[in-house]
Each structure stands twice: as structure tokens, then as C-alpha cells.
PDB file of C-alpha atoms in Angstrom:
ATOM      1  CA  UNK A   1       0.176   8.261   3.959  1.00 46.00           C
ATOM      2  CA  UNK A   2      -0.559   9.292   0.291  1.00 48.00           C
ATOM      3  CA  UNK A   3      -1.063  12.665   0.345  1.00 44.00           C
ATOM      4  CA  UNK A   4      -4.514  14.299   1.061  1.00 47.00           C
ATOM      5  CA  UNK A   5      -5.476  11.157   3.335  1.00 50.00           C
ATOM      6  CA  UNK A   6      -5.780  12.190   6.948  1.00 57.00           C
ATOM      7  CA  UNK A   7      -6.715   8.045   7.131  1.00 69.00           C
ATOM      8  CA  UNK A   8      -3.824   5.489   6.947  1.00 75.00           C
ATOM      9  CA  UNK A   9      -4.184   3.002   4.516  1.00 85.00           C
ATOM     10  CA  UNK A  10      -4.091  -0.523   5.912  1.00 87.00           C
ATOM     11  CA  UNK A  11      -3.544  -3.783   4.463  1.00 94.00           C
ATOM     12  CA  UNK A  12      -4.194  -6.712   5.882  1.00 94.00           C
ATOM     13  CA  UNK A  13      -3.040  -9.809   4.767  1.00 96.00           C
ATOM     14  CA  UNK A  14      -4.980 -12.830   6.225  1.00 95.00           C
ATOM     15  CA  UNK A  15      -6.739 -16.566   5.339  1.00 94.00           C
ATOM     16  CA  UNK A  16      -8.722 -17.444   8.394  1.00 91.00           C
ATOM     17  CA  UNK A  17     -12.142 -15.380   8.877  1.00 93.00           C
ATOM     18  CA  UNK A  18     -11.863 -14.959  12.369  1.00 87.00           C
ATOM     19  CA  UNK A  19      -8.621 -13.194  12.619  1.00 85.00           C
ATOM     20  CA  UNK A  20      -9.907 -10.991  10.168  1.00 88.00           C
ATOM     21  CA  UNK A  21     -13.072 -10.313  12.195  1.00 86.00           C
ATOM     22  CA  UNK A  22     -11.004  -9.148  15.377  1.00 80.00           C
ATOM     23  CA  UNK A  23      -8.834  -7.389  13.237  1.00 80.00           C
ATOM     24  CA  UNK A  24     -11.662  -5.197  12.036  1.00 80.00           C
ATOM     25  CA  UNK A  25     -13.620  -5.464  15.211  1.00 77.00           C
ATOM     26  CA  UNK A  26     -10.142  -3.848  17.076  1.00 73.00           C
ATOM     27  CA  UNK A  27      -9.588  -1.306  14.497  1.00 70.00           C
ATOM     28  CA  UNK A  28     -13.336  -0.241  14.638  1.00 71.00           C
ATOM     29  CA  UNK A  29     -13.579  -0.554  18.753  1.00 67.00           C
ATOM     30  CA  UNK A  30     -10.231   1.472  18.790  1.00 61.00           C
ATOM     31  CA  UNK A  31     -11.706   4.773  16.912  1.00 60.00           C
ATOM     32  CA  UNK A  32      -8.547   4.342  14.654  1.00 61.00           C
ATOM     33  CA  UNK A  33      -9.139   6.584  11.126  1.00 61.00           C
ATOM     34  CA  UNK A  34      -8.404   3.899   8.401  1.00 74.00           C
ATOM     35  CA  UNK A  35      -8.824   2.119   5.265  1.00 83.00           C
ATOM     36  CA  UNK A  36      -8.521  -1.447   6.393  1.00 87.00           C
ATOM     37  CA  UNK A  37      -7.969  -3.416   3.045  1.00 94.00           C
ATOM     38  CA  UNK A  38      -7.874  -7.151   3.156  1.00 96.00           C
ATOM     39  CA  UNK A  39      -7.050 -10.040   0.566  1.00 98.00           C
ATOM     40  CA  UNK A  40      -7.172 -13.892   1.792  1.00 97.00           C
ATOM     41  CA  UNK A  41      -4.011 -15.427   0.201  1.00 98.00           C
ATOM     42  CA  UNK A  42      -0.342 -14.091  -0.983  1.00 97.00           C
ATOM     43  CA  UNK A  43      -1.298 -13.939  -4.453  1.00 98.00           C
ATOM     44  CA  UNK A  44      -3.877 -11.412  -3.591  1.00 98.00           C
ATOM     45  CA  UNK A  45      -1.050  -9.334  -1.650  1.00 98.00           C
ATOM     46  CA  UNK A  46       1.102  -9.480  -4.592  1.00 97.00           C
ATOM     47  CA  UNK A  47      -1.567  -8.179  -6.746  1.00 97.00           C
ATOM     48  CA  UNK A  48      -2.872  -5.634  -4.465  1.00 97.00           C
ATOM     49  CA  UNK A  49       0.706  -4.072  -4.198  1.00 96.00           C
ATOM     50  CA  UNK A  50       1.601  -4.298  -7.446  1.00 95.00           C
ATOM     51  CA  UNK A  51      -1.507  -2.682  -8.786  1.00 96.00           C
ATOM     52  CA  UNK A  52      -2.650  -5.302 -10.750  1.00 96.00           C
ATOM     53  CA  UNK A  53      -6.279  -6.937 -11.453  1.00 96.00           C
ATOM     54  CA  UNK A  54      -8.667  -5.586  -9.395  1.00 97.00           C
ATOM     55  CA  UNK A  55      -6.417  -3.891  -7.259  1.00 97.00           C
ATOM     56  CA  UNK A  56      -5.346  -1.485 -10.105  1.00 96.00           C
ATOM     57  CA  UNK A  57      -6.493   1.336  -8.386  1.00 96.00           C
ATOM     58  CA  UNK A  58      -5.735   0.421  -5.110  1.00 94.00           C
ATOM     59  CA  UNK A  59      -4.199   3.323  -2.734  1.00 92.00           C
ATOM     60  CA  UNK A  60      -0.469   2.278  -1.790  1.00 92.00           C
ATOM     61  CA  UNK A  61      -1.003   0.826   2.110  1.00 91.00           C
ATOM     62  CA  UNK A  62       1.021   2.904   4.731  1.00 85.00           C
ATOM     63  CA  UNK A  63       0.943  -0.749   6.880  1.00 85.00           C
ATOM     64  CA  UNK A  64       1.035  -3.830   6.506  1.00 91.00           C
ATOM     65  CA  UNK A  65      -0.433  -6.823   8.485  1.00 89.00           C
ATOM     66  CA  UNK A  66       0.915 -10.054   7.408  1.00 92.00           C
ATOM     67  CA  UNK A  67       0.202 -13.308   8.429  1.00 91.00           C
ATOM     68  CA  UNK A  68       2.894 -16.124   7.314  1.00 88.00           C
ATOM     69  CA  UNK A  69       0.836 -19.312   6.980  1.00 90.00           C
ATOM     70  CA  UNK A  70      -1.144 -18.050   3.695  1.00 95.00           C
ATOM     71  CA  UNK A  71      -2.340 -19.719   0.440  1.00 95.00           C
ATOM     72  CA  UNK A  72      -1.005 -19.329  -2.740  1.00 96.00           C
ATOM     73  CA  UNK A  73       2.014 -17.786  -2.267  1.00 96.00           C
ATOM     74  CA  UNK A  74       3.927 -17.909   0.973  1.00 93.00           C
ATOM     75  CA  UNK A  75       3.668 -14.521   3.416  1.00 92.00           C
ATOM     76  CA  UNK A  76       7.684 -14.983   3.448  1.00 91.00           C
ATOM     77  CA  UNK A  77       7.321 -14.307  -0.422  1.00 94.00           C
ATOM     78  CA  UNK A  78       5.083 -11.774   0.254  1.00 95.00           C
ATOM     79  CA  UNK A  79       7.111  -9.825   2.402  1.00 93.00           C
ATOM     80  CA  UNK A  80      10.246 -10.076   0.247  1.00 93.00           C
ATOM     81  CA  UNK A  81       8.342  -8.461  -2.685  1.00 94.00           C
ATOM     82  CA  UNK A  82       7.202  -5.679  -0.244  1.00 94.00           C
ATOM     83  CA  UNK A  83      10.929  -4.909   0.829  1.00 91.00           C
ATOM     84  CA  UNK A  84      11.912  -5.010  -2.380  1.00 93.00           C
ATOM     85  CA  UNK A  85       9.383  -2.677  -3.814  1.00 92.00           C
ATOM     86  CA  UNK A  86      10.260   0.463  -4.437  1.00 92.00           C
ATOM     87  CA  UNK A  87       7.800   2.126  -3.682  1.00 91.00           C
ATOM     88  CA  UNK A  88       6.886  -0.257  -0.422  1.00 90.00           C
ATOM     89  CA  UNK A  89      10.256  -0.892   0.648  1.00 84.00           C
ATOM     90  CA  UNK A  90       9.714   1.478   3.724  1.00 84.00           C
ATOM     91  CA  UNK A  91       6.106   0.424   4.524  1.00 87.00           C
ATOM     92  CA  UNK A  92       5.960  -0.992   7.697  1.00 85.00           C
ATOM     93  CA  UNK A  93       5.045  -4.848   8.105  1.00 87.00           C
ATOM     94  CA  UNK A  94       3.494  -6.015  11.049  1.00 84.00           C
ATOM     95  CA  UNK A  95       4.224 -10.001  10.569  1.00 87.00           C
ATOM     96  CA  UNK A  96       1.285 -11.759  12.397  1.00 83.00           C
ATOM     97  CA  UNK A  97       2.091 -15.375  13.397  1.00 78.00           C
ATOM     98  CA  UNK A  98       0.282 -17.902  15.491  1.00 72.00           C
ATOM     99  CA  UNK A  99       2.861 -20.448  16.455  1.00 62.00           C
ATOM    100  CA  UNK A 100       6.625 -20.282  18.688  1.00 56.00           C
ATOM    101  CA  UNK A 101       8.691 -21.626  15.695  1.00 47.00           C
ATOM    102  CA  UNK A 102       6.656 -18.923  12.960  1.00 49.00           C
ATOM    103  CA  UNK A 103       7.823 -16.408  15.413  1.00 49.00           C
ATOM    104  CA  UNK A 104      11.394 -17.643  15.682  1.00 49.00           C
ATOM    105  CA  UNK A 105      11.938 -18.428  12.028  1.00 52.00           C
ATOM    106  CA  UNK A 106      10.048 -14.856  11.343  1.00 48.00           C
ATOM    107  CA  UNK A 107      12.587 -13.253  12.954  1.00 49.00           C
ATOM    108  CA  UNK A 108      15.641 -14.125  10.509  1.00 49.00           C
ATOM    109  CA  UNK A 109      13.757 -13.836   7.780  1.00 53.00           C
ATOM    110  CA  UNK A 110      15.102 -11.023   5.860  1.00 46.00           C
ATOM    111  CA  UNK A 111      17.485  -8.791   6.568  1.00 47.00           C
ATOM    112  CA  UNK A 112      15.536  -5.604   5.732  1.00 47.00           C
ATOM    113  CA  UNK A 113      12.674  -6.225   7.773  1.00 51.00           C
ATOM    114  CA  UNK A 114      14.619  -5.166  10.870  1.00 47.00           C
ATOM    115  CA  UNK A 115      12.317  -2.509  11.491  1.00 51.00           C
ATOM    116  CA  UNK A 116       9.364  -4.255  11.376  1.00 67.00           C
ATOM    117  CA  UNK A 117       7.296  -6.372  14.203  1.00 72.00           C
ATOM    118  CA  UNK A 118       6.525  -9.833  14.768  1.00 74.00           C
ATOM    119  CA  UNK A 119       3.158  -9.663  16.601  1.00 68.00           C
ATOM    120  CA  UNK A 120       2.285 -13.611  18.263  1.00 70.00           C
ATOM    121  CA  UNK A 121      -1.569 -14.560  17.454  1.00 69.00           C
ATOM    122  CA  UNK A 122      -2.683 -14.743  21.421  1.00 57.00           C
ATOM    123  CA  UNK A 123      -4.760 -17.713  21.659  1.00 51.00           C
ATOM    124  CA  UNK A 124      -7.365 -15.748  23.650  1.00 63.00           C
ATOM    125  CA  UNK A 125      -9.240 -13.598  21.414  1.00 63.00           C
ATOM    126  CA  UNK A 126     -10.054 -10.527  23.708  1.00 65.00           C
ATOM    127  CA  UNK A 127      -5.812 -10.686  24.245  1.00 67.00           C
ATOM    128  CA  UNK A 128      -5.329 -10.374  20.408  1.00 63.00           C
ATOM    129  CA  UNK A 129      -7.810  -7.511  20.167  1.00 63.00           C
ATOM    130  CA  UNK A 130      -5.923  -5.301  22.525  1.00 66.00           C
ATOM    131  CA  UNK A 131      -2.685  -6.439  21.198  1.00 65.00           C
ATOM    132  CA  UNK A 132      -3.531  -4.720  17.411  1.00 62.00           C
ATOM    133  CA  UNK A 133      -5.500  -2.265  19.036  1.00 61.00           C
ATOM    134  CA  UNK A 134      -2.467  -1.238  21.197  1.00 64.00           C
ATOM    135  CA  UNK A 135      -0.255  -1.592  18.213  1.00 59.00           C
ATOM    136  CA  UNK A 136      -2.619   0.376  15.920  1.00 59.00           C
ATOM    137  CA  UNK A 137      -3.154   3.361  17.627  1.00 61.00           C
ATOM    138  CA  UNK A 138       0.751   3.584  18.474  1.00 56.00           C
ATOM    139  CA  UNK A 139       1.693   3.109  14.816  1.00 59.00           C
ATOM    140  CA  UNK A 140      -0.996   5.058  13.456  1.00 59.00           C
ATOM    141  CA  UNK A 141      -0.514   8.007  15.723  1.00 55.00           C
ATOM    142  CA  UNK A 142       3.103   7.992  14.634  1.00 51.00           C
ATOM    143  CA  UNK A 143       1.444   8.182  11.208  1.00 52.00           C
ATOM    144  CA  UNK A 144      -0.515  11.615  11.864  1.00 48.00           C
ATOM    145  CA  UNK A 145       2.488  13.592  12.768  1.00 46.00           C
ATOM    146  CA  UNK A 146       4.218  13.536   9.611  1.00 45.00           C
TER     147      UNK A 146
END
């Protein structure tokens, strides 16, 4: 977390409304301290980490939620601009993916996302909300102790 913050600094990374909605609605139900920051498409995602446009004072996220399936530019582009950042390159990505083969392909991706997780989009939404909430409060109370 960038020092000073006793909030991680979230970004999420994701096109379709309602995901976003129990995204925010699981972070905010959880009690988790955060800045949740979101952009809608991979160009956004590039800009927002690399400071650029309206991002240009954005605060450098200590997570990332990604979704794969995104406009613009591809969440597997995304996510090799993040590992190859150097000042992202050990911010974990929490890849968020709705469908078996995005999950399988996900997983050979890159080779230096082996520390990261692959989180499947359950179908039923109450399931998805406990599944970042879970997920949130384990990786953000990791966060705290440092």
C-alpha cells in the first residue's frame, strides 16, 4: 500500500455493469477499508497504470481485479503490461473469468503471473459476492500487516 494509506488501493478492471455492482456491493457489505477504482475496457487499465490522461494522478493499486473478455485492449494485454511494470510487477492480479476455457487458457498465460488467482464468475450472483468478499478480506488482511 503506498505509504500513509491504512486503505488498499483497488483496481478493478471490468465491462459489464453488473459485475461491477456486486463487486462494490461485496466490498461495501464486507466492511473492507478500500479505494475501489474501476475503468470499463483495457485501454482504460493501461492508462490508469501508466498514469496517463485522467488517471495522472491516480494512486498505484495494491490489487488488481481483472476480467479477460474486455474492450479495447485484451485483459491478456493488460496483464502483461502489469507484470512487466516496474513498478506493478508485484501487484497482485486477481484474473476474473466467466467461462471453463477463460479459466483454462488463463492459467498458462504468462509465466509471471504464478502468484496470482484465477477467480471463476459463479453464475449465481449471491455465490460471486461471497467469493470476492472471501477473497478480499483474506488478501486485504494480508495487506494490513505489512
Amino acid at each position: 500500500m503506498e505509504s500513509g494509506s491504512s486503505e488498499a488501493v483497488i483496481l478493478l478492471v471490468e465491462d459489464n455493469p453488473g459485475d461491477i455492482r456486486l463487486i462494490e456491493e461485496a466490498f461495501s457489505d464486507g466492511n473492507i477499508a478500500n479505494t475501489l477504482n474501476t475503468v470499463t475496457d483495457g485501454q482504460a487499465a493501461l492508462d490508469f497504470i501508466n498514469r496517463r490522461g485522467e488517471y495522472e494522478d491516480a494512486s498505484r493499486p495494491d490489487i488488481i481485479l481483472l476480467d479477460l473478455k474486455l474492450p479495447k485492449v485484451d485483459g491478456e494485454d493488460v496483464l502483461h503490461e502489469i507484470k512487466h511494470h516496474p513498478e506493478l510487477d508485484h501487484v497482485p492480479v486477481i484474473i476474473l473469468t466467466g467461462m471453463d476455457e477463460d479459466l483454462t487458457k488463463s492459467r498458462d498465460l504468462d509465466h509471471d503471473a504464478d502468484e496470482d488467482a484465477v477467480l471463476e464468475k459463479p453464475v449465481d450472483p449471491g455465490e460471486f459476492v461471497e467469493v470476492i468478499r472471501s477473497f478480499g478480506k483474506f488478501r486485504l488482511a494480508v495487506m494490513r500487516e505489512d
